[in-house]
Short mmCIF file of C-alpha atoms in Angstrom, two decimals:
data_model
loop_
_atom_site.label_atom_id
_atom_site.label_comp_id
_atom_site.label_asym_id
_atom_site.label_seq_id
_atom_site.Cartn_x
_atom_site.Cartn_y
_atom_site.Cartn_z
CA UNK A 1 -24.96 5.80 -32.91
CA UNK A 2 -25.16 6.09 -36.81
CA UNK A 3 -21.93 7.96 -36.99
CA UNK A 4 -19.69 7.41 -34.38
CA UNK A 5 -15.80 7.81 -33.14
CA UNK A 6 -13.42 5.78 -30.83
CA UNK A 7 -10.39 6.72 -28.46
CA UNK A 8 -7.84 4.86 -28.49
CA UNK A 9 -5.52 4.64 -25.64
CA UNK A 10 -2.33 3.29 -24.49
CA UNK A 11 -3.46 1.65 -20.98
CA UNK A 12 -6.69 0.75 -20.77
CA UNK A 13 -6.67 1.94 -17.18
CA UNK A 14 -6.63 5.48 -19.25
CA UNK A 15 -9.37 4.04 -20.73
CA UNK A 16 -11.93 3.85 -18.06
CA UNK A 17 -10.87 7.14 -17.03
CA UNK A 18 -11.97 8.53 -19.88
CA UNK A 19 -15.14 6.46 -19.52
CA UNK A 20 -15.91 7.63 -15.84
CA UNK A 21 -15.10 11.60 -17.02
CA UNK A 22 -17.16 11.35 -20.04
CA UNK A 23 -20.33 9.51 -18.73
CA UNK A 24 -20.14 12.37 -15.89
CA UNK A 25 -21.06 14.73 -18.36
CA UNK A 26 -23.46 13.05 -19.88
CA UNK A 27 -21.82 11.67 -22.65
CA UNK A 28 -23.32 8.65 -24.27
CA UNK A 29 -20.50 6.47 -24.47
CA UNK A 30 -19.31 3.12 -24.44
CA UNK A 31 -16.01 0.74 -24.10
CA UNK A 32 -16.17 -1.47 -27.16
CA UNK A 33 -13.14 -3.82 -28.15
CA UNK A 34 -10.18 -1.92 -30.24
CA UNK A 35 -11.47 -2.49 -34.05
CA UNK A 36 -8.31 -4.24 -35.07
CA UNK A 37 -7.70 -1.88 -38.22
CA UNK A 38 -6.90 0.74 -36.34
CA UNK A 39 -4.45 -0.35 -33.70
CA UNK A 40 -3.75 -2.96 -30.72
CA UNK A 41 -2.49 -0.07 -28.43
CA UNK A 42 -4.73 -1.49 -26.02
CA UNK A 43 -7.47 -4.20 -25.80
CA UNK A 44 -10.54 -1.30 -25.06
CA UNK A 45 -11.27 1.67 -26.75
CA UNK A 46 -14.32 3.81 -26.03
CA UNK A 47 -16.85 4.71 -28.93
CA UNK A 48 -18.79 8.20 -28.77
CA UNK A 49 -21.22 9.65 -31.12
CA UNK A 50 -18.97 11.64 -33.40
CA UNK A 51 -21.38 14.56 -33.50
CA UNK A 52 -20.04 15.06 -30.19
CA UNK A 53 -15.95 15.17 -30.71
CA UNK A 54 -15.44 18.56 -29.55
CA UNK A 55 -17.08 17.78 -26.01
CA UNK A 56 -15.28 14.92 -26.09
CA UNK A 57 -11.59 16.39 -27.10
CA UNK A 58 -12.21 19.42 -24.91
CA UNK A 59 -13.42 16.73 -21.62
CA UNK A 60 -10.36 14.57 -21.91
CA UNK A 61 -8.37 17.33 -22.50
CA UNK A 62 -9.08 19.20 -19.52
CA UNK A 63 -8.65 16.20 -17.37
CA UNK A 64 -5.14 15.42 -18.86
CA UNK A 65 -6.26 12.13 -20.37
CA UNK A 66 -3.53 11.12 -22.56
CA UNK A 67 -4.70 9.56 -25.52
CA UNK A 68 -3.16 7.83 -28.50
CA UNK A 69 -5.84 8.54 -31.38
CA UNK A 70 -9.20 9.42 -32.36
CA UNK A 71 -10.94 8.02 -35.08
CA UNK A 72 -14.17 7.89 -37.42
CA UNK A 73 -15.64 5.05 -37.87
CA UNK A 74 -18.01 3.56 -39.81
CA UNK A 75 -20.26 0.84 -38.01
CA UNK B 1 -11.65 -14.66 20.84
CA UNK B 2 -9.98 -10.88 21.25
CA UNK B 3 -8.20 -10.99 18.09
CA UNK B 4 -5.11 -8.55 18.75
CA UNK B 5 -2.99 -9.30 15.69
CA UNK B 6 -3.74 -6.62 13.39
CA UNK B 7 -0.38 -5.66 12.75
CA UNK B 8 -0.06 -9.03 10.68
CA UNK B 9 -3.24 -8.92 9.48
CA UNK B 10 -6.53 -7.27 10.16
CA UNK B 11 -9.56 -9.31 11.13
CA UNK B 12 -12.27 -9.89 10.57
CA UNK B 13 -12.68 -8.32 7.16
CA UNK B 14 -15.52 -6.48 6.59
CA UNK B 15 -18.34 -8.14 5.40
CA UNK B 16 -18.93 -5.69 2.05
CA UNK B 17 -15.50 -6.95 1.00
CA UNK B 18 -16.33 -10.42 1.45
CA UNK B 19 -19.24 -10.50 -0.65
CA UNK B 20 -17.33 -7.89 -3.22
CA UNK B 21 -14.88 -11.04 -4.24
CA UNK B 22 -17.48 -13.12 -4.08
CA UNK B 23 -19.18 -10.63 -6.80
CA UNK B 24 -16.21 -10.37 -8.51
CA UNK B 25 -15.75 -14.45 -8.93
CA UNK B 26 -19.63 -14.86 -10.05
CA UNK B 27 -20.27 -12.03 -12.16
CA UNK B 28 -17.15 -9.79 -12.80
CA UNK B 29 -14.69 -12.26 -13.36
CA UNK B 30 -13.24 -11.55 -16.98
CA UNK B 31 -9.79 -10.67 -17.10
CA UNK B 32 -9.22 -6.87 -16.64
CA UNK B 33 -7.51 -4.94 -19.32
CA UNK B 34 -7.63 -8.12 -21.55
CA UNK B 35 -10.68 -8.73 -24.09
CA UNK B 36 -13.46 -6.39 -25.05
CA UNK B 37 -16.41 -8.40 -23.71
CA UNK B 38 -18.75 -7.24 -21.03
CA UNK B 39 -17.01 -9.23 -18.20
CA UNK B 40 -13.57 -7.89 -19.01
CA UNK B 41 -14.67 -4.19 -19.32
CA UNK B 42 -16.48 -4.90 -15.92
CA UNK B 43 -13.18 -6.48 -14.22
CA UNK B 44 -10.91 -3.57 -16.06
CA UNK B 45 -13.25 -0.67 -14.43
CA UNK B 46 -13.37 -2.27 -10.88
CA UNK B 47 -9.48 -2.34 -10.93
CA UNK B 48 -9.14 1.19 -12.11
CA UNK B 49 -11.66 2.07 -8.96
CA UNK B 50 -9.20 0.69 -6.82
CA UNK B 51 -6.82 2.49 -8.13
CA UNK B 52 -8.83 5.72 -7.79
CA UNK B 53 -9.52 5.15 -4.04
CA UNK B 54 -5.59 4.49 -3.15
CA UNK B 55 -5.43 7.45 -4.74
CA UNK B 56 -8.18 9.00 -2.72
CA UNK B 57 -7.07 7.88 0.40
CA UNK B 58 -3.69 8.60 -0.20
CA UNK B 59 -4.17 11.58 -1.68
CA UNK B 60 -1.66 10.62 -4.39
CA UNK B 61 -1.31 13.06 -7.77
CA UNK B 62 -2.86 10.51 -10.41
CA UNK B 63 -4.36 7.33 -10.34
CA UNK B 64 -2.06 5.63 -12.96
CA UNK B 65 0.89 5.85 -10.92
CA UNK B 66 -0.90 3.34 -8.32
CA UNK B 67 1.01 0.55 -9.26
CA UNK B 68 -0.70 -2.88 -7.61
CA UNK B 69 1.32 -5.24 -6.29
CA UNK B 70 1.54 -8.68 -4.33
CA UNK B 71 2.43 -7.12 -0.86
CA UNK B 72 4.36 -4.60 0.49
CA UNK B 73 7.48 -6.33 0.10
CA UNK B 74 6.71 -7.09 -3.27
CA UNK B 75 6.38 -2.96 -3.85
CA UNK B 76 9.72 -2.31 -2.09
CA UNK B 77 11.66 -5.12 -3.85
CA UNK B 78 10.21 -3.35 -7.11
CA UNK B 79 11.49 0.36 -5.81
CA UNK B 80 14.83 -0.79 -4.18
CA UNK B 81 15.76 -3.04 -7.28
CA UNK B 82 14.41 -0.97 -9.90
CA UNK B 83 15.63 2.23 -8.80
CA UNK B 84 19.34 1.49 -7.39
CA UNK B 85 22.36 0.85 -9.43
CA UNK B 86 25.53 -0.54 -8.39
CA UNK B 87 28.09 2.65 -6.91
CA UNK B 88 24.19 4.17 -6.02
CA UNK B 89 24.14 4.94 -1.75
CA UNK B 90 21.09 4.27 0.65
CA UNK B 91 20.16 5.80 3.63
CA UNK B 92 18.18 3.74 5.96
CA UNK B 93 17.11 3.23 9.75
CA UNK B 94 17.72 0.85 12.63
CA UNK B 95 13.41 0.44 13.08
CA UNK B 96 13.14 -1.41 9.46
CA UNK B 97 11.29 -4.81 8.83
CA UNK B 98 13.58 -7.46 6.92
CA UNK B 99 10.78 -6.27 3.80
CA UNK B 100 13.61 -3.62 2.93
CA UNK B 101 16.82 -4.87 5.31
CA UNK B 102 16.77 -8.34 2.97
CA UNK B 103 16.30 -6.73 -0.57
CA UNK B 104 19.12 -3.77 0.69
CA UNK B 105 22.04 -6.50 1.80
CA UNK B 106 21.14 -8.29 -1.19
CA UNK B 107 21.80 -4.95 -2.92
CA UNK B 108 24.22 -4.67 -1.09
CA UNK B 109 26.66 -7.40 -2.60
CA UNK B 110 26.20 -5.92 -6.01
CA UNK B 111 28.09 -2.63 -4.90
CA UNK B 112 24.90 -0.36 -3.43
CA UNK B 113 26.15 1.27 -0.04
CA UNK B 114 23.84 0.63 2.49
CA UNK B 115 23.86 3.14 5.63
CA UNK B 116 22.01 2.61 8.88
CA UNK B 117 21.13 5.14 11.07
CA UNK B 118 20.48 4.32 14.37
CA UNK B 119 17.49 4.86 16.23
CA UNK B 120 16.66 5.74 20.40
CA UNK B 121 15.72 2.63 22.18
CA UNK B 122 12.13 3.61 21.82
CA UNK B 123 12.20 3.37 17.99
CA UNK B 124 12.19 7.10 17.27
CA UNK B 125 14.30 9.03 14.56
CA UNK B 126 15.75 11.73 14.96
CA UNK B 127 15.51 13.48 11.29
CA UNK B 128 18.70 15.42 11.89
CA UNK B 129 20.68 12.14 12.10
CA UNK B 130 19.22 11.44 8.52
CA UNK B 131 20.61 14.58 7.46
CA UNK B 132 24.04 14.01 8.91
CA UNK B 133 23.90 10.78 7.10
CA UNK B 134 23.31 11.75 3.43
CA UNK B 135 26.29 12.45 1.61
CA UNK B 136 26.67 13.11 -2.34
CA UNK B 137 26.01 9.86 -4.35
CA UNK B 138 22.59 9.35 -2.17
CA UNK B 139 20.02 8.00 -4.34
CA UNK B 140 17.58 7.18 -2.18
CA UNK B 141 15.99 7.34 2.02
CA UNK B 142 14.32 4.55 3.10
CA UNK B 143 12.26 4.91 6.13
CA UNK B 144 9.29 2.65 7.57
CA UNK B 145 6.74 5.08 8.57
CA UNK B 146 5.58 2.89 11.70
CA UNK B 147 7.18 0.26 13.54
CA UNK B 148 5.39 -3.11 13.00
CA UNK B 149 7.00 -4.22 16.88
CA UNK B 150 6.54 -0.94 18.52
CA UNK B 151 4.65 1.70 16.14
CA UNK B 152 6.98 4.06 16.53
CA UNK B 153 6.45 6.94 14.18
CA UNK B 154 9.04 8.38 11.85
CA UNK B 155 9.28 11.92 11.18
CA UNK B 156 8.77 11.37 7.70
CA UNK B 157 7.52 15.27 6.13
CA UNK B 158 11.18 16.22 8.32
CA UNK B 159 13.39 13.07 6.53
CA UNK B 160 11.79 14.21 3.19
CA UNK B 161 13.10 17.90 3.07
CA UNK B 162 16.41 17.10 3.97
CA UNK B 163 16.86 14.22 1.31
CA UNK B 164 14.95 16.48 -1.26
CA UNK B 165 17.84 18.89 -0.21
CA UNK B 166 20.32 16.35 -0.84
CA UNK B 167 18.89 15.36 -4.03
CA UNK B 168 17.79 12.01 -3.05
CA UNK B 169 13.99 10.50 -3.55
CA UNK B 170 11.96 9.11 -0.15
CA UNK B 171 10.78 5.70 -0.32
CA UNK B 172 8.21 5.51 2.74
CA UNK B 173 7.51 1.57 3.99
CA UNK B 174 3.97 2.46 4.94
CA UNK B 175 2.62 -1.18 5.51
CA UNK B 176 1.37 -0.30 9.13
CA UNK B 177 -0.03 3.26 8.43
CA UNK B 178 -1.92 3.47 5.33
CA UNK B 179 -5.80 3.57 6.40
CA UNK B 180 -4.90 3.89 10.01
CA UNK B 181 -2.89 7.02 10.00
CA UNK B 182 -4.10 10.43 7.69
CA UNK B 183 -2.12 10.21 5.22
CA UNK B 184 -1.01 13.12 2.55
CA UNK B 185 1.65 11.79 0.38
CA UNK B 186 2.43 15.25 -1.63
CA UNK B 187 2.16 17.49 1.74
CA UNK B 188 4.50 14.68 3.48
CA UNK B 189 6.91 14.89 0.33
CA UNK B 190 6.55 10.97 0.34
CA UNK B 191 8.43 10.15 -3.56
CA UNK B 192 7.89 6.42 -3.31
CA UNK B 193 4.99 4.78 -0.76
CA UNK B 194 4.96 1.23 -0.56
CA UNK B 195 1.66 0.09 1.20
CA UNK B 196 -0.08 -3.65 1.86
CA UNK B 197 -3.92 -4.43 1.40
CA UNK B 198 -4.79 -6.35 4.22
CA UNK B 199 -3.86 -4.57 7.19
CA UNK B 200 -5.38 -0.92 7.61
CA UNK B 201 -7.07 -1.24 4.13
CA UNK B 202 -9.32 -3.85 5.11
CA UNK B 203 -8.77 -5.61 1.85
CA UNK B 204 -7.16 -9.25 1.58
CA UNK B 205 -4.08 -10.53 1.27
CA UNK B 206 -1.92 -10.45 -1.54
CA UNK B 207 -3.03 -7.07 -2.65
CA UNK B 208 -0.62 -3.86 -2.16
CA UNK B 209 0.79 -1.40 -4.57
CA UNK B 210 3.74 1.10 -4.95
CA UNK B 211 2.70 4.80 -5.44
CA UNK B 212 5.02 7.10 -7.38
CA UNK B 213 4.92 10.81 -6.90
CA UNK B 214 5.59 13.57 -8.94
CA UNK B 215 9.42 13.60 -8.59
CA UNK B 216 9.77 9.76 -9.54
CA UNK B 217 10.65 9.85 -13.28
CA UNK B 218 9.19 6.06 -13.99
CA UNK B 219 11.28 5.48 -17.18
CA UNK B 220 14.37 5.43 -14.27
CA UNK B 221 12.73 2.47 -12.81
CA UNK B 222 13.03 -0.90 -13.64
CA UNK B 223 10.47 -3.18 -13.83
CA UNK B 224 10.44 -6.79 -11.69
CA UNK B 225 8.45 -8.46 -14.30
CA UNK B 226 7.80 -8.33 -17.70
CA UNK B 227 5.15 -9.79 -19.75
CA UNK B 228 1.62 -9.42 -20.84
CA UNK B 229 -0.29 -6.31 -20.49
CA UNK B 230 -3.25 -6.47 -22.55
CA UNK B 231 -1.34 -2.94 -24.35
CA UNK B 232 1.35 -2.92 -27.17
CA UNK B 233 0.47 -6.41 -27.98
CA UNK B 234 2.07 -5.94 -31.13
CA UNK B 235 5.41 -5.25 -29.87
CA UNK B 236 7.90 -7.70 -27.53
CA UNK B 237 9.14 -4.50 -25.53
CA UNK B 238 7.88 -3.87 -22.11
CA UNK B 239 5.39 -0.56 -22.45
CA UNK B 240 6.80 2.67 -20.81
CA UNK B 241 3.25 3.83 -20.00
CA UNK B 242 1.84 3.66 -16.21
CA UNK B 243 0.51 1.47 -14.49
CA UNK B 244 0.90 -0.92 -17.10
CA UNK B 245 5.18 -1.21 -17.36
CA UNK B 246 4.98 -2.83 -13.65
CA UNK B 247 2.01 -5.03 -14.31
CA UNK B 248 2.85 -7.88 -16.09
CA UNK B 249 0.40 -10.43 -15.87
CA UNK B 250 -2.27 -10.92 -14.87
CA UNK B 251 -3.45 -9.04 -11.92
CA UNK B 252 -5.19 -9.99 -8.75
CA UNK B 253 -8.38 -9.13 -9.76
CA UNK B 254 -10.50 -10.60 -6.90
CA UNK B 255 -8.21 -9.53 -4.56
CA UNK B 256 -8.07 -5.63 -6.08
CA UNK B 257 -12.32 -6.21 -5.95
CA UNK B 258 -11.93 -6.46 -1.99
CA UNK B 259 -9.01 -4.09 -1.71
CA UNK B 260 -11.37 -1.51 -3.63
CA UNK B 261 -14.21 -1.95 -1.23
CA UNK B 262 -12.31 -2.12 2.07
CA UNK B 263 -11.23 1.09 1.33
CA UNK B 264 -14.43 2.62 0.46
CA UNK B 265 -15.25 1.31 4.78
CA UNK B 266 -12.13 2.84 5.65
CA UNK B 267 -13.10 6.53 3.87
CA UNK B 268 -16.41 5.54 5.31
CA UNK B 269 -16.13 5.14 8.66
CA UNK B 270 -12.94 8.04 8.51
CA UNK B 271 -9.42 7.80 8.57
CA UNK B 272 -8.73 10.15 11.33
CA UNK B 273 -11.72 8.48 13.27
CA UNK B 274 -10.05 5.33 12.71
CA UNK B 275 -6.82 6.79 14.15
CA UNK B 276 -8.64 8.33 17.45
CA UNK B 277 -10.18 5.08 18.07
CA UNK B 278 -6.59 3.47 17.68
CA UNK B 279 -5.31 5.86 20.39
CA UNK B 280 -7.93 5.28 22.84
CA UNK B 281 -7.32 1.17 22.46
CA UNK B 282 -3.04 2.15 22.94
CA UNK B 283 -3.14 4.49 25.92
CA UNK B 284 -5.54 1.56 27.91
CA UNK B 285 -3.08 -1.11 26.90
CA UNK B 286 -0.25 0.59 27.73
CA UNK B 287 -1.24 1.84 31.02
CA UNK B 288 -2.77 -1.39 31.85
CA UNK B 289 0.10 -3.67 30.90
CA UNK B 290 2.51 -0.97 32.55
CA UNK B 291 0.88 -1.74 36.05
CA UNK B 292 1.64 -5.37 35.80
CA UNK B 293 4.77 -5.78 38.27
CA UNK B 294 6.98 -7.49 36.06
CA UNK B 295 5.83 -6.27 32.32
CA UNK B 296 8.24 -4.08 30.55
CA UNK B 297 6.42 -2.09 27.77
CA UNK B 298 8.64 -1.02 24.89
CA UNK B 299 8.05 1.80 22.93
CA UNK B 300 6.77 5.55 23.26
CA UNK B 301 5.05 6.15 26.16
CA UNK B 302 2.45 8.68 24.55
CA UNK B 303 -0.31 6.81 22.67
CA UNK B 304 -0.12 9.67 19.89
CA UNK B 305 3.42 9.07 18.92
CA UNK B 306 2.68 5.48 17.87
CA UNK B 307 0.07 3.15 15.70
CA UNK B 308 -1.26 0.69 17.65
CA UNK B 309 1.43 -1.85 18.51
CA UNK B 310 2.43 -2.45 21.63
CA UNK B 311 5.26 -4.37 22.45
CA UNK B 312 6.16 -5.93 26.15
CA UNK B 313 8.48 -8.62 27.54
CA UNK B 314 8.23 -10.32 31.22
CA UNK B 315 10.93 -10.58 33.45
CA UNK B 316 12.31 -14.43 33.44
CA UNK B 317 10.00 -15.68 31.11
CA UNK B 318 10.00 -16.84 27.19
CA UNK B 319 8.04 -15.04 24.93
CA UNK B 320 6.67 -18.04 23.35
CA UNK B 321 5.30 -19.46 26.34
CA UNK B 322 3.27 -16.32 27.23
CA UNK B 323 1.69 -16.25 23.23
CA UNK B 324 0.94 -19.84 24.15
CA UNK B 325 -1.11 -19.37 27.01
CA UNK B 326 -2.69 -16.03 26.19
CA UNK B 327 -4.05 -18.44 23.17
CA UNK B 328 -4.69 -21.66 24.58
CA UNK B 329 -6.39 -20.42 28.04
CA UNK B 330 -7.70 -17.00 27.35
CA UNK B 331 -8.44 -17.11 23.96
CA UNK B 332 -6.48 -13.71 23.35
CA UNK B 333 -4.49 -13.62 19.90
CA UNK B 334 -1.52 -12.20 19.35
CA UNK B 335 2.02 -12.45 17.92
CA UNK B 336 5.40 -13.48 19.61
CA UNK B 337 8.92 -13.27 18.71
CA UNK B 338 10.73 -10.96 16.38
CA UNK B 339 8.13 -10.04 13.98
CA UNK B 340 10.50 -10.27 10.70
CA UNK B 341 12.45 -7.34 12.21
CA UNK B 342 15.50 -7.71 13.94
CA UNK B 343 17.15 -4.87 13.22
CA UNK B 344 14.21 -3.09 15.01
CA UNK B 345 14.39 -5.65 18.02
CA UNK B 346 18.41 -4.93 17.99
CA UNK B 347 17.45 -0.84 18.52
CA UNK B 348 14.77 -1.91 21.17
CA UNK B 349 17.28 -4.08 23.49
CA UNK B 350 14.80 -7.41 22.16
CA UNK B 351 17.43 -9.20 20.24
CA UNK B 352 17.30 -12.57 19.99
CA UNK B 353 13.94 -13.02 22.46
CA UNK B 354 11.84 -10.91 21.36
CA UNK B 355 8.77 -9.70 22.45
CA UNK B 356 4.83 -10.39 22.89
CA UNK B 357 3.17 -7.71 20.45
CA UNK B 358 -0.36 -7.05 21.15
CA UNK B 359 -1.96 -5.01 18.47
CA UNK B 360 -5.47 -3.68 17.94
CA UNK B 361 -7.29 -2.48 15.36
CA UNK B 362 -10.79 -0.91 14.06
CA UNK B 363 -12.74 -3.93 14.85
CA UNK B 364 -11.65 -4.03 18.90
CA UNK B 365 -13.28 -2.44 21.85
CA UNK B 366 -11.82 -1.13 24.69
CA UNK B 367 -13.64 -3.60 26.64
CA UNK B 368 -11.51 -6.07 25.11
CA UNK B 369 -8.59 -4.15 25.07
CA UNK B 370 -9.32 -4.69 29.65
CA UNK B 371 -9.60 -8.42 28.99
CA UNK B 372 -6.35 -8.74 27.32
CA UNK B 373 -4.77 -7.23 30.08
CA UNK B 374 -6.57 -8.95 32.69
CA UNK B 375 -5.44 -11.94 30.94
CA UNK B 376 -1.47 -10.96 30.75
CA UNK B 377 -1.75 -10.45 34.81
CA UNK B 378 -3.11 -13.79 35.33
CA UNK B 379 -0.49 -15.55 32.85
CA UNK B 380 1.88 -13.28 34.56
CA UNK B 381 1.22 -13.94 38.17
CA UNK B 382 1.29 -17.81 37.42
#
């Protein structure tokens, strides 16, 4: 995970929804603490590889996971 | 020991949730929703499981609005006090436990209106009386889907389109139904379902939750508590956002870690099986203590139109003695008295006695259920 992304969300109940949705489809991804530059929203977020944002965005948005934002990062 | 109690509390709990809190206490024990680490992510995710199979079993619209509470009382206190203002009108029943006749007359002195509709001396409601008691101003119905001293069944999909009609929301007390009776909270047009962990759901005490449906609009209701969420840290105002504006605190995790799995046993072994097997264990018990000269059973006479709680006085004798004895020298558990409902015991003709309540659940036999009742003839008869 060279290049990667993370969710953020506001509930981190949200957050392992989004984990249990994504992993179902094969997605490699992982619930990581909230880098603290970004926000406190909530104490999870959920990295991805950022190669595969569109899966991602079109997954969680098809399952009416509400998030509060998506962001490069550099690791 | 026949253990006939398991309208109080089911027992014994299955062994898979036993050894899921102990999991959850050696290796799962970070604080869900809280830090990052490996323990808290592994805490967070069993919680949100839970959540998921309320959901499932409930068939509730979306996880999230599984709110977990203490108890059941602790769910209705949360709907009756966050949802009713002062000049607001309630419709209730004569069959309710003091879990929503306390929180109502407490309501009650800060201007709510509190109507009771009465109920036949078998517990049932008649829906239409619901209806003739909603009037313009009615915020809410409050009806308790199954007697906890008779298990009486309300009509509750019939009580739900007339106070949808009447613009008012359904909050459904469903602390003696939910993983005993199927249970389809959208198809029943249940708004607001407050259920307990460690009855039907096999789970242990002080687990329960609230369940909003789609017509609740959560930034009405008030929360009990506020506090920590492990969300919005940066802020000092409650969150709006479900689950997390009701869960202040920390939450019973080892508790929600046994809740989670005794559900999984209940979708296991089949609601609707579950219920059949129920029925069996009533109709014996009914028939059985109904040919004991003496016994007067209370309730519905059809097995089908109840859960399974029976309720049963004898002529010239005290309630508390019987309990005594059916402990002490037939090792046959049950409870006596008036079961934290005296409104219901009022409707039934019980008040102030009360009555012996036998009750069985998943884990009894019908052989048992013929012991019990050998048992009540011989305390009977001497």
């Amino acid at each position: 995970m060279n290049t990667c992304g993370v969710v953020l969300f506001h509930t981190s109940s949200m957050a392992f929804r989004a984990e249990k949705i994504l992993a179902r489809s094969g997605l490699a991804v992982k619930l990581i603490p909230t880098p603290r530059e970004l926000s406190s929203d909530c104490g999870i977020a959920l990295q991805f590889e950022w190669a595969q944002r569109q899966q991602v965005e079109a997954l969680l948005q098809q399952a009416q996971v509400e998030l509060s934002q998506m962001q490069r990062i550099a690791l | 020991m026949i253990y006939l109690d398991h309208a109080a509390t089911s027992w014994p709990k299955p062994p898979e949730v036993i050894r899921a809190m102990a999991d959850f206490l050696e290796q799962a024990g970070g604080n869900p929703g809280r830090s990052g680490h490996r323990l808290s992510v592994a805490a967070g995710r069993m919680v949100y499981e839970a959540r998921e199979a309320v959901a499932g079993l409930l068939h509730a619209p979306d996880p999230l609005r599984v709110i977990f509470t203490l108890n059941a009382t602790h769910a209705i206190n949360l709907a009756l006090r966050g949802l009713l203002e002062p000049g607001d009108r309630v419709v209730t029943t004569g069959m309710e436990h003091n879990a929503v006749m306390r929180p109502l007359r407490a309501l009650e002195q800060r201007g709510v209106t509190v109507v009771v509709v009465p109920c036949a001396p078998d517990g049932s409601l008649n829906a239409a009386d619901v209806g003739r008691a909603l009037a313009p101003g009615t915020r809410l119905v409050v009806v308790n889907h199954a007697s906890n001293v008779v298990g009486t069944l309300a009509p509750v999909a019939e009580v739900a389109a007339l106070a949808h009609a009447d613009g008012a929301l359904l909050l459904v007390d469903a602390a003696q139904t939910a993983g005993v009776l199927p249970m389809d909270i959208e198809a029943l047009g249940i708004d607001l379902l407050a259920f307990t962990g460690h009855k039907g759901l096999q789970g242990p005490p002080g687990t329960g939750g609230l369940v909003l449906g789609k017509r609740v609009d959560a930034s009405l209701l008030r929360p009990l508590l506020h506090g920590g969420t492990g969300s919005r840290s940066e802020f000092e105002a409650q969150p709006e956002f479900l689950p997390d504006k009701f869960e202040s605190g920390t939450p019973n995790g080892v508790g929600i870690a046994g809740l989670g799995v005794g559900i999984q046993w209940v979708m296991a072994r089949g609601v609707e099986a579950i219920r059949q097997h129920e029925i069996a264990l009533t109709r014996r018990l009914i028939e059985g203590l109904g040919n004991i000269p003496g016994v007067q059973v209370y309730g519905p006479t059809d097995a089908a139109q109840r859960t399974a709680v029976v309720s049963f006085t004898v002529e010239g004798r005290r309630v508390s003695e019987i309990g005594l004895r059916l402990d002490e020298e037939h090792d046959v558990l049950c409870r006596v008295g008036l079961h934290c409902a005296p409104a219901a015991h009022k409707t039934l003709g019980t008040f102030p006695q009360g009555t012996v309540r036998l009750a069985p659940g998943a884990s009894n036999t019908l052989a048992e259920i013929d012991a019990a009742v050998d048992a009540v003839a011989k305390v009977v008869r001497s």
